[in-house]
Tab-separated table of C-alpha atoms and ligand atoms in Angstrom:
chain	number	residue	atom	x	y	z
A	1	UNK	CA	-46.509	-47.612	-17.277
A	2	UNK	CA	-43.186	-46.774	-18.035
A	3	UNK	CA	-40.217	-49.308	-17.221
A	4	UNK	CA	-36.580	-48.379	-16.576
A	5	UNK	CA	-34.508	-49.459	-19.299
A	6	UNK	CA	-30.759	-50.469	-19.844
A	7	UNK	CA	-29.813	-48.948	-22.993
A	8	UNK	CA	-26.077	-49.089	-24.907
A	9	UNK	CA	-24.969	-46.324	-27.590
A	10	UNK	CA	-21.836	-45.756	-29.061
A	11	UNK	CA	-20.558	-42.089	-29.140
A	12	UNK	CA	-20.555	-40.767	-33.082
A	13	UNK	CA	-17.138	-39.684	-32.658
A	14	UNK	CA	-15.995	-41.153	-36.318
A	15	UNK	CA	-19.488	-40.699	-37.612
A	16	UNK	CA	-19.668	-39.820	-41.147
A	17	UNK	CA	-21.035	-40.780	-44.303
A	18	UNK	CA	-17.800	-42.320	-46.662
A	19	UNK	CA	-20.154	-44.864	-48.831
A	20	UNK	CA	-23.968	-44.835	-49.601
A	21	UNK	CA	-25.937	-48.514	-48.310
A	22	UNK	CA	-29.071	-46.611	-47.715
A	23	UNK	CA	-30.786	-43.890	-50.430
A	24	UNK	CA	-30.519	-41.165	-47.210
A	25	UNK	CA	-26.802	-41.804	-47.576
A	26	UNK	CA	-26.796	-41.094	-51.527
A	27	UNK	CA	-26.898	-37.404	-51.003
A	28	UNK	CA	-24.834	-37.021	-47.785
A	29	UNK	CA	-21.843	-38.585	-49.675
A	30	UNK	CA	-22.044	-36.185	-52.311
A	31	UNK	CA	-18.766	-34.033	-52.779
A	32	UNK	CA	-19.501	-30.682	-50.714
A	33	UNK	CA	-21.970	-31.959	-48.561
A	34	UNK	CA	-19.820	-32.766	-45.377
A	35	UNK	CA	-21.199	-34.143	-42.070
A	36	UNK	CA	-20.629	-32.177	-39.083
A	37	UNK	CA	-19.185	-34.964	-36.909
A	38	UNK	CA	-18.901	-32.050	-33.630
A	39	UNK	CA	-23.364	-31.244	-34.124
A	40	UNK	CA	-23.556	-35.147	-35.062
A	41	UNK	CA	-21.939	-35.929	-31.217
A	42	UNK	CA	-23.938	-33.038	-29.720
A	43	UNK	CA	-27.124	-34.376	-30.792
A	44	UNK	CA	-26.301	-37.728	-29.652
A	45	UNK	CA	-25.327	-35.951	-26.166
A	46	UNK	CA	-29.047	-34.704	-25.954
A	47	UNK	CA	-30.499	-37.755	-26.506
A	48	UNK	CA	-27.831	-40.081	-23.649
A	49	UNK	CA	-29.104	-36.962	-21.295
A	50	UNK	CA	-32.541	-37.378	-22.262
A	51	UNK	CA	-32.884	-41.446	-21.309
A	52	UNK	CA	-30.854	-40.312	-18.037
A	53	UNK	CA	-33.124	-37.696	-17.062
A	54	UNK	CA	-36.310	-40.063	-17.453
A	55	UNK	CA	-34.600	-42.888	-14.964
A	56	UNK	CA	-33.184	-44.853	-17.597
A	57	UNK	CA	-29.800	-46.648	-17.377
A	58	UNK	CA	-27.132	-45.693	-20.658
A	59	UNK	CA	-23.710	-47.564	-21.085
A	60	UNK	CA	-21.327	-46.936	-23.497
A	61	UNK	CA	-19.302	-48.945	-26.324
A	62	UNK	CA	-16.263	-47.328	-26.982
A	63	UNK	CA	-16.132	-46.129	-30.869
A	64	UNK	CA	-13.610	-47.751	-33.215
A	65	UNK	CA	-11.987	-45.553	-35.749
A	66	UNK	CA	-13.047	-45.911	-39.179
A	67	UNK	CA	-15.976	-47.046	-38.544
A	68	UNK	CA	-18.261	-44.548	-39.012
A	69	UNK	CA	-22.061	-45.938	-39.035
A	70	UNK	CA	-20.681	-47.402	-35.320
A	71	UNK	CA	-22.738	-44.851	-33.314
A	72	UNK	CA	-26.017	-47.202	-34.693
A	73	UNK	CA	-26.080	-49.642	-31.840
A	74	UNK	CA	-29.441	-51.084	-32.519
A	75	UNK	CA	-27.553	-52.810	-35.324
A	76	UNK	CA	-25.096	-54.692	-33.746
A	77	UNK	CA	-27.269	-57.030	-31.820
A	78	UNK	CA	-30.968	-58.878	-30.265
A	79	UNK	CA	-31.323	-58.929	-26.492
A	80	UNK	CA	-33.918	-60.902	-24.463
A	81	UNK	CA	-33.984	-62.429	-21.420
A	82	UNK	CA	-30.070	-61.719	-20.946
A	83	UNK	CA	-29.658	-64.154	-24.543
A	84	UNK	CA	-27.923	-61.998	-27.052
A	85	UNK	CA	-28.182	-62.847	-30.669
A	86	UNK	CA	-24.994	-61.197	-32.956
A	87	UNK	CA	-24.913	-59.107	-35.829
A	88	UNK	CA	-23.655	-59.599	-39.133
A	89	UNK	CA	-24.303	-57.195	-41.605
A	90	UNK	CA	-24.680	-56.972	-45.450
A	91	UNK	CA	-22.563	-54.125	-46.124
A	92	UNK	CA	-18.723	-55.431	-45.911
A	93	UNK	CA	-17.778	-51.957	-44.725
A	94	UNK	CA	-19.929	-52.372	-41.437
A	95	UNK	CA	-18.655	-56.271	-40.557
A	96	UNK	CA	-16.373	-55.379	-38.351
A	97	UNK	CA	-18.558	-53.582	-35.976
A	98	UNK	CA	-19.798	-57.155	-34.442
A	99	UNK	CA	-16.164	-57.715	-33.630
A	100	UNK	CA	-16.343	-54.551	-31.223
A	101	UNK	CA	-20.091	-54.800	-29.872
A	102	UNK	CA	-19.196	-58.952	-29.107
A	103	UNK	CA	-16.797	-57.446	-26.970
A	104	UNK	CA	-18.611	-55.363	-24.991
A	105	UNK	CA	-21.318	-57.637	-24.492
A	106	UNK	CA	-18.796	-60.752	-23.540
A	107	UNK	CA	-17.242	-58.045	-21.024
A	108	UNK	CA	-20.373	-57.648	-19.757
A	109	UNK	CA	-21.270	-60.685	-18.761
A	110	UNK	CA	-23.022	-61.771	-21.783
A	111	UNK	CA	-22.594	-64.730	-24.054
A	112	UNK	CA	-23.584	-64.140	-27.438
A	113	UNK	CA	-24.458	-66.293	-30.500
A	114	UNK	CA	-23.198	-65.403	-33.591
A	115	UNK	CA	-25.599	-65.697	-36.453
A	116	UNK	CA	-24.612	-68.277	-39.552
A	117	UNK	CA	-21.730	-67.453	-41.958
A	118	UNK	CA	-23.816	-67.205	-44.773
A	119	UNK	CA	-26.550	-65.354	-42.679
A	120	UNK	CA	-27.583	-61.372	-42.973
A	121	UNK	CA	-28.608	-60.320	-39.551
A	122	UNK	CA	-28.957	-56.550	-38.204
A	123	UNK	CA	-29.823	-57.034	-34.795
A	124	UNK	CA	-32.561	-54.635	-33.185
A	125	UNK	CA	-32.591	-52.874	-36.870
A	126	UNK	CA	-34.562	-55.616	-38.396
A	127	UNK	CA	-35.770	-57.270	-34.929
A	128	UNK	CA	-38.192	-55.978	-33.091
A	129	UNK	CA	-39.828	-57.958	-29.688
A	130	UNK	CA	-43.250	-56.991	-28.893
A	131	UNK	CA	-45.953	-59.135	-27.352
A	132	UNK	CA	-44.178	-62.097	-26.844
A	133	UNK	CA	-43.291	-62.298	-30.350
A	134	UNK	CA	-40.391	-61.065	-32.614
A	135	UNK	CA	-41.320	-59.214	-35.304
A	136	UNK	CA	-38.582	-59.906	-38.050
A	137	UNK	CA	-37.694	-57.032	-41.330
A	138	UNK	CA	-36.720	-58.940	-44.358
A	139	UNK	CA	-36.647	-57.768	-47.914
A	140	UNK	CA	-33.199	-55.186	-47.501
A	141	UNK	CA	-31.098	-56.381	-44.809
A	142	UNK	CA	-31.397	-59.506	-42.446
A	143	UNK	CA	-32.354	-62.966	-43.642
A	144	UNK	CA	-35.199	-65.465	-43.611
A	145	UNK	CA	-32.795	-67.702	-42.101
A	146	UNK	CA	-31.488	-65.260	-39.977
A	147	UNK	CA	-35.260	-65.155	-38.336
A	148	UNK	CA	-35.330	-68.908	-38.389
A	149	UNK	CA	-31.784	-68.807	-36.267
A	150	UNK	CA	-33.121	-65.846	-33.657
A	151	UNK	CA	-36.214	-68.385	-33.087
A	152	UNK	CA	-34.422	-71.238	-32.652
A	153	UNK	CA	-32.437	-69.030	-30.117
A	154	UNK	CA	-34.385	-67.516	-28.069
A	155	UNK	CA	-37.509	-69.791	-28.370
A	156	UNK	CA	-39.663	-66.776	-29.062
A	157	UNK	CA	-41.722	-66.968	-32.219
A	158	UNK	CA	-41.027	-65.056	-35.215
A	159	UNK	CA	-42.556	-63.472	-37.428
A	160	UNK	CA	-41.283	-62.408	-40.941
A	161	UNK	CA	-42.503	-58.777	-42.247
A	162	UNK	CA	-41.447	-57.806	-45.575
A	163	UNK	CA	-39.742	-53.856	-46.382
A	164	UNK	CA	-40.675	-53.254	-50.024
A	165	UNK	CA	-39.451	-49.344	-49.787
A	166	UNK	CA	-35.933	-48.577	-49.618
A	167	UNK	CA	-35.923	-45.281	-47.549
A	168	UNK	CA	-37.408	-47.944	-44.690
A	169	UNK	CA	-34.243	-50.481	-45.355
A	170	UNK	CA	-34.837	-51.734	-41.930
A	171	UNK	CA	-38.029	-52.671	-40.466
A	172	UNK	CA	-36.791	-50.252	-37.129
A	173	UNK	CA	-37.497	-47.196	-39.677
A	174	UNK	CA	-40.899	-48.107	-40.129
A	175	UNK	CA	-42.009	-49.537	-36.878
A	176	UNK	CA	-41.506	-49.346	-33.033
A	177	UNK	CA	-43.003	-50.715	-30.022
A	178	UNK	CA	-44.900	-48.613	-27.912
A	179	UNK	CA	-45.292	-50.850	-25.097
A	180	UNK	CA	-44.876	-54.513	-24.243
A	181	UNK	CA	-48.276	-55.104	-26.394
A	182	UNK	CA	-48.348	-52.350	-29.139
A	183	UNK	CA	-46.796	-51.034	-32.089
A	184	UNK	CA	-46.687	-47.643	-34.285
A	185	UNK	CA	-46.001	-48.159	-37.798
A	186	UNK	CA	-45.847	-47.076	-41.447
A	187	UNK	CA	-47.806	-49.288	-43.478
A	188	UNK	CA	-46.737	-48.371	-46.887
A	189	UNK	CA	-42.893	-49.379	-46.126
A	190	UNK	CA	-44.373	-53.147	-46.286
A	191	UNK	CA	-45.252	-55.694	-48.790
A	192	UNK	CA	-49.316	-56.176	-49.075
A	193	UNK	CA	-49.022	-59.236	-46.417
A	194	UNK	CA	-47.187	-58.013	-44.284
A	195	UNK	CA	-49.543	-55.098	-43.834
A	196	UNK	CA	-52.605	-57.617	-43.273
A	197	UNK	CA	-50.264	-59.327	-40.777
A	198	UNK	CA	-49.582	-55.926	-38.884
A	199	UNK	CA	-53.186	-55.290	-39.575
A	200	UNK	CA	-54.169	-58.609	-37.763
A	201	UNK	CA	-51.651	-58.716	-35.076
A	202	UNK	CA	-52.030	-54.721	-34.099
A	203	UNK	CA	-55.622	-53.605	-34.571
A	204	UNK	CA	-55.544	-50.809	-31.742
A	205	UNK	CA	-51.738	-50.003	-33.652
A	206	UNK	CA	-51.216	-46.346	-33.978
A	207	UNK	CA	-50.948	-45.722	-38.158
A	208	UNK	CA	-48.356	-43.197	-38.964
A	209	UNK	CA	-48.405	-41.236	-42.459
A	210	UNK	CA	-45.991	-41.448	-44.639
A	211	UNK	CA	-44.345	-37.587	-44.163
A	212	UNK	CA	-43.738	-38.677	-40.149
A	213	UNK	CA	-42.168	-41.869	-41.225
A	214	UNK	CA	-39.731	-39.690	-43.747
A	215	UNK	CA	-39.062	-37.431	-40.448
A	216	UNK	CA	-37.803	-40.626	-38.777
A	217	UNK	CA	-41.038	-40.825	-36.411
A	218	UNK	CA	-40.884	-44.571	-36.414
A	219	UNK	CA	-37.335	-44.820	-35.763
A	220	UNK	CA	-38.104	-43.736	-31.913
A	221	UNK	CA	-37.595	-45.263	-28.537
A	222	UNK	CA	-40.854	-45.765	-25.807
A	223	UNK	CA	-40.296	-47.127	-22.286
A	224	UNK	CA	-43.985	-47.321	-22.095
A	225	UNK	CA	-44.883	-44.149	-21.796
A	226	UNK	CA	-42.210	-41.707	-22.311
A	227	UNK	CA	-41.529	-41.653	-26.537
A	228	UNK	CA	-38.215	-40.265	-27.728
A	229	UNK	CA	-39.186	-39.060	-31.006
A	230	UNK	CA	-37.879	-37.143	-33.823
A	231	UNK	CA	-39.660	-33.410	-33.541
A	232	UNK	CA	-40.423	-32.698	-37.507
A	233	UNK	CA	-42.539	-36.210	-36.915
A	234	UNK	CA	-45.550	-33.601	-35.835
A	235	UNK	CA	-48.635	-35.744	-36.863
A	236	UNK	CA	-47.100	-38.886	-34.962
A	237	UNK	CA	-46.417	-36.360	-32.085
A	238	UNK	CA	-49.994	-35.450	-31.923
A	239	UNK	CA	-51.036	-39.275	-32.127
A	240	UNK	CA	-49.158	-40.183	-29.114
A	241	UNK	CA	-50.351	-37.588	-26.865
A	242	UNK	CA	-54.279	-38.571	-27.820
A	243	UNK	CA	-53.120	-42.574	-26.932
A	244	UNK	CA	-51.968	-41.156	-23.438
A	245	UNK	CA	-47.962	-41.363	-24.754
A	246	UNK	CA	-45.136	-38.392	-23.809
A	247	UNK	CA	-43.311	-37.442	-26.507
A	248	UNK	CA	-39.825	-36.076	-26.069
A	249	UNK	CA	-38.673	-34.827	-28.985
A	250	UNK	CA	-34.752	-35.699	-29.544
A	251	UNK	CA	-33.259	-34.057	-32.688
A	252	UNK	CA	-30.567	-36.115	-34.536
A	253	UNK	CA	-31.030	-34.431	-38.012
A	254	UNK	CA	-27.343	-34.700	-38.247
A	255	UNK	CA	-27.435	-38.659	-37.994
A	256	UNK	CA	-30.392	-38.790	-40.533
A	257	UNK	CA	-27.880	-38.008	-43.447
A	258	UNK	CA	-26.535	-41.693	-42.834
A	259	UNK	CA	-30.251	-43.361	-42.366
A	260	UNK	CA	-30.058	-43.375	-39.074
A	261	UNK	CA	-32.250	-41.648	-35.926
A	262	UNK	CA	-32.833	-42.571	-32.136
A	263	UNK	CA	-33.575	-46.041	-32.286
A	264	UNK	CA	-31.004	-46.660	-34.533
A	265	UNK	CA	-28.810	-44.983	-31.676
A	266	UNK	CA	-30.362	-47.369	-29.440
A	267	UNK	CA	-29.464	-50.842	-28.187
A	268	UNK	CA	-32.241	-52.069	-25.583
A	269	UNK	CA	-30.357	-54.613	-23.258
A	270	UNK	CA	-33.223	-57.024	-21.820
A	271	UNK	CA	-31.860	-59.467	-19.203
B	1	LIG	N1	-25.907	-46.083	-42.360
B	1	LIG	C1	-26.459	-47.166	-41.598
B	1	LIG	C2	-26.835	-48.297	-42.513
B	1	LIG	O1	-27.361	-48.051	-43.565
B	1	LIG	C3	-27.624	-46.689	-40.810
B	1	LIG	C4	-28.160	-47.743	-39.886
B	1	LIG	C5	-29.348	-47.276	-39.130
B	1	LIG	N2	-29.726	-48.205	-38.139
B	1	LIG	C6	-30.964	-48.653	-37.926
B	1	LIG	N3	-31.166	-49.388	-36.888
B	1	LIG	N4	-31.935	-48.439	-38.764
B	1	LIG	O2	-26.618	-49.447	-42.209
């Protein structure tokens, strides 16, 4: 059944790509190959309307010039049960987003822990809660001991997963929740253990290929039922509507040149 969700995004009003941390940024920061920040806010438009027109809840962090991967709220934090765990990301260029997304949540009502000093930790990029676990992306971004922090947080177990393919830098690019109990995922984006985890944990999981997982079909956002997904991801589209699923098909091809799609876009607030 689908739930009504509380979602924050971040207008991509200084969205562009100015340095490369991901290989779908190599070729967007190429001379000539400009981002069109006016489609890139459109897009994002589409996809605010489209949680709003299935009964979900959006709020908005205001964007912070020169800061132009800001519009990828999933990043900038873990929430559950009203805890919030902080960012703090690899890339030096992206640090000072936490600054701005602290703020938000603090105004909200929220108080959040910040991870370690020494700690790599991409919120909802590299964390993913699903049946009563946390499934935890290592191998690019966030730390081993940035897992080890989040369960000693939260007091939710969790469990490492490690991203041996670059195009799937965080483990949000290669797997989402489908419901409270199930995931889709890309099993080639993982090391060969973490695949017999997945395999283990998720044996009714819905396998995607690897040509839906390059059209960002993992990177998508499910209430339950309703599945915001990236349209070119047409075999995972088809998958979804044989499990009982509705996909709505968001396009943010204009996002993708940075590494990013809808869930990246997305930060689920859980209280
Ligand atoms: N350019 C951003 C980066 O490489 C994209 C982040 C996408 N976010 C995500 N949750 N996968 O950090």
């Amino acid at each position: 059944m689908p739930r009504p969700r509380r979602y924050l995004c971040c207008e991509p009003r200084y969205f562009d790509v100015r340095y490369a941390i991901n290989p779908w940024m190599t070729e967007a920061a190429r001379p000539g190959a400009e981002v069109d920040t006016d489609l890139a806010i459109a897009q994002w438009r589409t996809l605010v309307q489209a949680y709003r027109d299935h009964g979900h809840t959006v709020e908005t962090v205001e964007p912070v010039p020169g800061l132009p991967d800001m519009v990828f709220a999933a990043n900038a934090a873990l929430t559950l049960d009203g805890r919030v765990f902080g960012s703090r990301f690899l890339a030096p260029e992206r640090r000072p987003e936490s600054a701005a997304y602290t703020s938000w949540f603090k105004a909200a009502g929220f108080d959040v822990q910040e991870p370690e000093p020494e700690s790599v930790c991409e919120g909802e990029g590299d964390l993913v809660p699903v049946r009563g676990l946390v499934l935890a992306g290592t191998g690019f971004r966030t730390t081993p001991e940035a897992h080890r922090e989040v369960q000693e947080f939260l007091g939710v177990p969790t469990v490492g997963l490690r991203l041996v393919d670059p195009y799937f830098y965080h483990l949000d690019t290669a797997l989402f929740a489908l419901d409270d109990e199930n995931v889709a995922y890309y099993p080639g984006a993982f090391s060969p253990g973490s695949r017999e985890v997945l395999r283990r944990l998720f044996p009714d999981a819905i396998v995607a290929t690897r040509d839906d997982a390059m059209a960002f079909g993992l990177n998508s956002v499910s209430d339950g039922r309703h599945v915001f997904v990236a349209p070119d991801a047409t075999g995972l589209i088809r998958q979804l509507e044989r499990r009982g699923y509705r996909p709505v098909p968001v396009d943010l091809s204009e996002l993708r040149r940075a590494g990013g799609g809808i869930k990246c876009c997305t930060q689920e607030v859980r209280s």
